[in-house]
PDB file of C-alpha atoms in Angstrom:
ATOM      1  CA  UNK A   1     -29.027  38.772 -47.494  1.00 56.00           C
ATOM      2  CA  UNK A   2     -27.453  39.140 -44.339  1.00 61.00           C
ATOM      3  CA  UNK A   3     -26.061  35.692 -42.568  1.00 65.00           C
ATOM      4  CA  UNK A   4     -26.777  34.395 -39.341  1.00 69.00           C
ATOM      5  CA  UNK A   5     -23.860  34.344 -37.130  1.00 66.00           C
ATOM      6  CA  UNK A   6     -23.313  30.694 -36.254  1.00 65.00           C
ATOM      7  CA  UNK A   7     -25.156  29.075 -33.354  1.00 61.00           C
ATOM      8  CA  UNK A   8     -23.276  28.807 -29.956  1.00 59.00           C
ATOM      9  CA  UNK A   9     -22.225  25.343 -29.318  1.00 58.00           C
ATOM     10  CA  UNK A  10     -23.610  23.358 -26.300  1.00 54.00           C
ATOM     11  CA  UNK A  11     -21.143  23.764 -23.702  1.00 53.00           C
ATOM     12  CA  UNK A  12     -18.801  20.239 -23.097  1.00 57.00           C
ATOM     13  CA  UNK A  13     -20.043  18.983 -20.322  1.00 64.00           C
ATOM     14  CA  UNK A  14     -18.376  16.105 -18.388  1.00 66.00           C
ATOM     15  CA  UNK A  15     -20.576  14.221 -16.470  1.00 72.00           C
ATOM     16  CA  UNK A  16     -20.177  14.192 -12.715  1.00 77.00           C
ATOM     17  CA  UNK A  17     -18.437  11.823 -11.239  1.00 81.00           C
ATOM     18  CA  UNK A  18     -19.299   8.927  -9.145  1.00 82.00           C
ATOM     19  CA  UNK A  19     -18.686  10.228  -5.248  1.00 83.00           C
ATOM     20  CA  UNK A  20     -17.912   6.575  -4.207  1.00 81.00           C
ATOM     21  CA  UNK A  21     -15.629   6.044  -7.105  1.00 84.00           C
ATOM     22  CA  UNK A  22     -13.942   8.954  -6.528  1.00 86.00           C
ATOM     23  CA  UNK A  23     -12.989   7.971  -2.815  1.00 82.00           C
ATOM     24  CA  UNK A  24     -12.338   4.567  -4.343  1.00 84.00           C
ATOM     25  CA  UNK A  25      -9.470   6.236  -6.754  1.00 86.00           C
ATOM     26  CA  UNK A  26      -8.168   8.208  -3.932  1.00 87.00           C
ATOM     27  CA  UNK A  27      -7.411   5.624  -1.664  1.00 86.00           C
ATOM     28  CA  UNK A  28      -6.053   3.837  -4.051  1.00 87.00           C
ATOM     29  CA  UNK A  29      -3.576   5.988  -5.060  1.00 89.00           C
ATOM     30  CA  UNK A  30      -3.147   6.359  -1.037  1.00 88.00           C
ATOM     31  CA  UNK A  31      -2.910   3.276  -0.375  1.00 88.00           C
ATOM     32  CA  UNK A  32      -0.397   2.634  -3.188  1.00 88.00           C
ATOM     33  CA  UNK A  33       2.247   5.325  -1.869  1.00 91.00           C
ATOM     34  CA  UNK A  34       1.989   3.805   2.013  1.00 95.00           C
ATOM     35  CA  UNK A  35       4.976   2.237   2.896  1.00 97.00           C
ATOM     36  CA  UNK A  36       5.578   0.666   6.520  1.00 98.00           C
ATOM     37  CA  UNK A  37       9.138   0.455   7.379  1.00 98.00           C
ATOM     38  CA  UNK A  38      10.622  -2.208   9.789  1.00 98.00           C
ATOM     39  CA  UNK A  39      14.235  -2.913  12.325  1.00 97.00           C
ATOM     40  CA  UNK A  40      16.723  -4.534  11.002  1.00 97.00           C
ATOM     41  CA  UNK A  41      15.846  -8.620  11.142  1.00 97.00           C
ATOM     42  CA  UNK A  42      12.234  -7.513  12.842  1.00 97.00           C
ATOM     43  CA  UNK A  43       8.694  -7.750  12.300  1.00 98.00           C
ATOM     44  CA  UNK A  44       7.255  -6.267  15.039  1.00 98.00           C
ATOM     45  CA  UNK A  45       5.225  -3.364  14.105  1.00 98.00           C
ATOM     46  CA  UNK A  46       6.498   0.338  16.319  1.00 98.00           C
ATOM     47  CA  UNK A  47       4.635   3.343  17.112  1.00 98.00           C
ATOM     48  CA  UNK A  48       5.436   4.487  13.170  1.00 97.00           C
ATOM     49  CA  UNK A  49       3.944   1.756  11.751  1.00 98.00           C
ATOM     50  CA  UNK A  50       1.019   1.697  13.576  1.00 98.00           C
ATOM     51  CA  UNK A  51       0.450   5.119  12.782  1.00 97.00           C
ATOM     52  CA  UNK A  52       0.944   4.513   8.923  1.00 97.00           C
ATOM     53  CA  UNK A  53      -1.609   1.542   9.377  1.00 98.00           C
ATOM     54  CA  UNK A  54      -4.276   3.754  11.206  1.00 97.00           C
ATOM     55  CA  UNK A  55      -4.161   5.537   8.502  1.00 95.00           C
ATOM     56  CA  UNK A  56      -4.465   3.062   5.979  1.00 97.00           C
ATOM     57  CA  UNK A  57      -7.167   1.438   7.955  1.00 97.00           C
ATOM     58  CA  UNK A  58      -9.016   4.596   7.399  1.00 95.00           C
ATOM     59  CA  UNK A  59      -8.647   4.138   3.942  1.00 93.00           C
ATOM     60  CA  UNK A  60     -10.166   1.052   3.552  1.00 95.00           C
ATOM     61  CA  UNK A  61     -12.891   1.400   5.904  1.00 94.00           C
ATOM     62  CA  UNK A  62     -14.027   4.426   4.035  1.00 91.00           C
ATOM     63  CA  UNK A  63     -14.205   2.188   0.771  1.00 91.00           C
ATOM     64  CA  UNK A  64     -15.300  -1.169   1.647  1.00 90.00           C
ATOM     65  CA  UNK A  65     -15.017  -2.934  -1.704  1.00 90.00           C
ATOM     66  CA  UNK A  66     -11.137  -2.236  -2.155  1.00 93.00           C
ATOM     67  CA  UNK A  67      -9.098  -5.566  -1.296  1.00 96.00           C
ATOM     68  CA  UNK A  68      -5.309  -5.232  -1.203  1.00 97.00           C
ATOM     69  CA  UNK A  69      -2.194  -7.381  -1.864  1.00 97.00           C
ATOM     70  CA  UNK A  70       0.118  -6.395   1.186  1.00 98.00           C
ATOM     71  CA  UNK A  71       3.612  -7.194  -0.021  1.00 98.00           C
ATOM     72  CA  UNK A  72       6.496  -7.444   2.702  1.00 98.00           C
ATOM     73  CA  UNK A  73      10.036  -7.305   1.543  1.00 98.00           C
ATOM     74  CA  UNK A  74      13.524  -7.207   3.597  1.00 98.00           C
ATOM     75  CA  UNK A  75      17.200  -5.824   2.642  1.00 97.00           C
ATOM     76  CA  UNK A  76      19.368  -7.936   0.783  1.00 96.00           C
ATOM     77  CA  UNK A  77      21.267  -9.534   4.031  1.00 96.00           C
ATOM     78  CA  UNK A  78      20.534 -12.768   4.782  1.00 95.00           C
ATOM     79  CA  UNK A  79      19.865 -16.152   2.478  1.00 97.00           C
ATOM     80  CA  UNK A  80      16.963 -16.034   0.144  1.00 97.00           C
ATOM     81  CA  UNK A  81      14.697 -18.510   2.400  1.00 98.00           C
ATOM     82  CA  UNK A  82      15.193 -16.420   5.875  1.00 98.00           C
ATOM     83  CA  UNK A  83      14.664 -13.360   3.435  1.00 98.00           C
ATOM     84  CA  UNK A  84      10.954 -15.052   1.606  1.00 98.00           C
ATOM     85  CA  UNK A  85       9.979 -16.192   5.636  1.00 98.00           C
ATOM     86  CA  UNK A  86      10.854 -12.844   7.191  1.00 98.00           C
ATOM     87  CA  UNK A  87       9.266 -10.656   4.333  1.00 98.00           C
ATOM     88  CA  UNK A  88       6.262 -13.111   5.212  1.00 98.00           C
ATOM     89  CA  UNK A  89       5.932 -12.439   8.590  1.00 98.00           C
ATOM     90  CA  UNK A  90       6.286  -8.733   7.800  1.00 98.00           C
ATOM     91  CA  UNK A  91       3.381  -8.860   5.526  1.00 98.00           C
ATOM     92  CA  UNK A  92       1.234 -11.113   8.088  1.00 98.00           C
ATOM     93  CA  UNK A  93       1.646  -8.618  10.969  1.00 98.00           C
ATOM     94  CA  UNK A  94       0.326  -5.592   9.094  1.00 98.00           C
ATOM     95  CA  UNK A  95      -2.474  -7.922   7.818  1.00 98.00           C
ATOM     96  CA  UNK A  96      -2.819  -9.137  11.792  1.00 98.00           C
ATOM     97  CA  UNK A  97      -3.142  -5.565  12.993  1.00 98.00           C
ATOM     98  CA  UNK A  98      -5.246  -4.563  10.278  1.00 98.00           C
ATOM     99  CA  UNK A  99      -7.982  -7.525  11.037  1.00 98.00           C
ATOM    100  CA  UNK A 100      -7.194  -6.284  14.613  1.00 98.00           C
ATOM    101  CA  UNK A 101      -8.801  -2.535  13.955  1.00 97.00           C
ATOM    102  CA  UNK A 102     -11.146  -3.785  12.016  1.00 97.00           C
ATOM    103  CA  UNK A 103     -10.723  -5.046   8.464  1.00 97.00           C
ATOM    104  CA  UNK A 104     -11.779  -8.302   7.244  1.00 97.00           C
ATOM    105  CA  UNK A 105      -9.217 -10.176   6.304  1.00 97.00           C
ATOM    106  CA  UNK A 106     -11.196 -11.273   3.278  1.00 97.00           C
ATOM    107  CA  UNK A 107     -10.089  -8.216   1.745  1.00 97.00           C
ATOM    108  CA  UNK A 108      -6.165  -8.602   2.262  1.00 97.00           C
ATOM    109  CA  UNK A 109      -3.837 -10.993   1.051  1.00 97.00           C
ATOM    110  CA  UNK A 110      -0.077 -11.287   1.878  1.00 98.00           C
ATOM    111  CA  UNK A 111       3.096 -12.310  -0.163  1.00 98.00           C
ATOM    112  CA  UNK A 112       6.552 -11.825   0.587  1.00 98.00           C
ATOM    113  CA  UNK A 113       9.105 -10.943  -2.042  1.00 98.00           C
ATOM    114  CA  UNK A 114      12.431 -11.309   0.413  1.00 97.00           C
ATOM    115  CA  UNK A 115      15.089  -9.156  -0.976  1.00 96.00           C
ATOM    116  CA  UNK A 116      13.828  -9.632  -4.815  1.00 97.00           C
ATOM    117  CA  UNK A 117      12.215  -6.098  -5.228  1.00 96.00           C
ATOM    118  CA  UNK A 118      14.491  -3.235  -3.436  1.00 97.00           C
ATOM    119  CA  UNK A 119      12.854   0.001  -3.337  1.00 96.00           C
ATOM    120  CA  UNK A 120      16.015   1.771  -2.963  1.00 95.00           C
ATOM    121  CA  UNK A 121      19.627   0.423  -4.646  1.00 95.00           C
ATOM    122  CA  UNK A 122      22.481  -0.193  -2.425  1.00 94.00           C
ATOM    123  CA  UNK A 123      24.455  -1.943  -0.183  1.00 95.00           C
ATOM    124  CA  UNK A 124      24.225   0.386   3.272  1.00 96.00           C
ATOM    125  CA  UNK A 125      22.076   1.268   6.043  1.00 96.00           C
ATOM    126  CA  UNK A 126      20.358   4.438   4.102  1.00 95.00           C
ATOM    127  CA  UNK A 127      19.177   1.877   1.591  1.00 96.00           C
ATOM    128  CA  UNK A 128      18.512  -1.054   3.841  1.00 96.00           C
ATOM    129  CA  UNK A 129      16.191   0.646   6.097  1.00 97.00           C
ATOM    130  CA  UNK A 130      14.032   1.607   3.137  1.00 97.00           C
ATOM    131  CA  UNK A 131      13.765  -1.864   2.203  1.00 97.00           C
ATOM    132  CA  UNK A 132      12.801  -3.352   5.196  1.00 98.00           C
ATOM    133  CA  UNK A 133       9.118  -2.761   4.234  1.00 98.00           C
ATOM    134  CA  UNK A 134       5.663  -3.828   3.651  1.00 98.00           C
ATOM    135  CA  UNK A 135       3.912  -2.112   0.497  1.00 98.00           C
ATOM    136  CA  UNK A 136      -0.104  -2.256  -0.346  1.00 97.00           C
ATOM    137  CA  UNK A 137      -1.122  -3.081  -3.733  1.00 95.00           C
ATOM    138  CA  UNK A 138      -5.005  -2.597  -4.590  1.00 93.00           C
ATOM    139  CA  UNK A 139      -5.489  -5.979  -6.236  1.00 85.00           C
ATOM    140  CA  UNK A 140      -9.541  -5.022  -7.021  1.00 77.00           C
ATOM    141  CA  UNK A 141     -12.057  -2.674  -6.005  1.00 66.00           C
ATOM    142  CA  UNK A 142     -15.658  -4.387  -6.303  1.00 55.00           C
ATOM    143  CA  UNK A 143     -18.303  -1.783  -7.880  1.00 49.00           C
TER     144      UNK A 143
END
């Protein structure tokens, strides 16, 4: 008797993904590579910066549930306390220019972290100018 030859199996199919939660992953992961760099002992936001935040602005008006920790941090010069105030202000003047363009500032919160976290190990101006930063951590996306 001949034999059948097996039945084709059902193709794998993934389902399709979510548009929105797509978007929400991407700017995400944008959002979590954007660094804005700062002068030495400054604040003040330049022309880079507020590039870099036009562009994270973009990012989180195009996903409205994503909140973000914005985390400013300074070179190791400095005592600890100017460091943890000047990291602060750092962090409140992206979060100021931000609410400024348009973002609530429900969905930000700031910390500093002074000179605890360097992003780059060193004691010279190559590695202090990388430090001088804020960062933006996605703290929750609401579904």
């Amino acid at each position: 008797m001949p034999t059948q030859p097996p039945a084709p199996a059902a193709a794998a199919t993934r389902p399709a993904e979510d548009p929105a939660e797509v978007a929400a992953r991407t700017a995400a992961e944008r959002l979590g590579r954007t660094t804005v760099l700062f002068a030495y002992d400054d604040a003040d936001l330049d022309d880079r910066a507020r590039r870099t935040l036009a562009d994270v602005r973009e990012q989180l008006a195009t996903v409205p549930g994503l909140v973000v920790r914005i985390e400013g941090h300074t070179d190791e010069r400095g005592s600890e306390e100017y460091n943890l105030a000047l990291g602060m202000r750092r962090a409140a003047a992206v979060q100021r220019h931000l609410v400024g363009q348009g973002i609530a500032p429900s969905r930000m919160t700031i910390v500093s972290l002074g000179e605890e976290r360097p992003a780059v190990a060193g004691s010279d101006e190559t590695a202090w100018s990388q430090n001088r930063r804020a960062v933006f951590v996605v703290s929750s996306h609401a579904k």
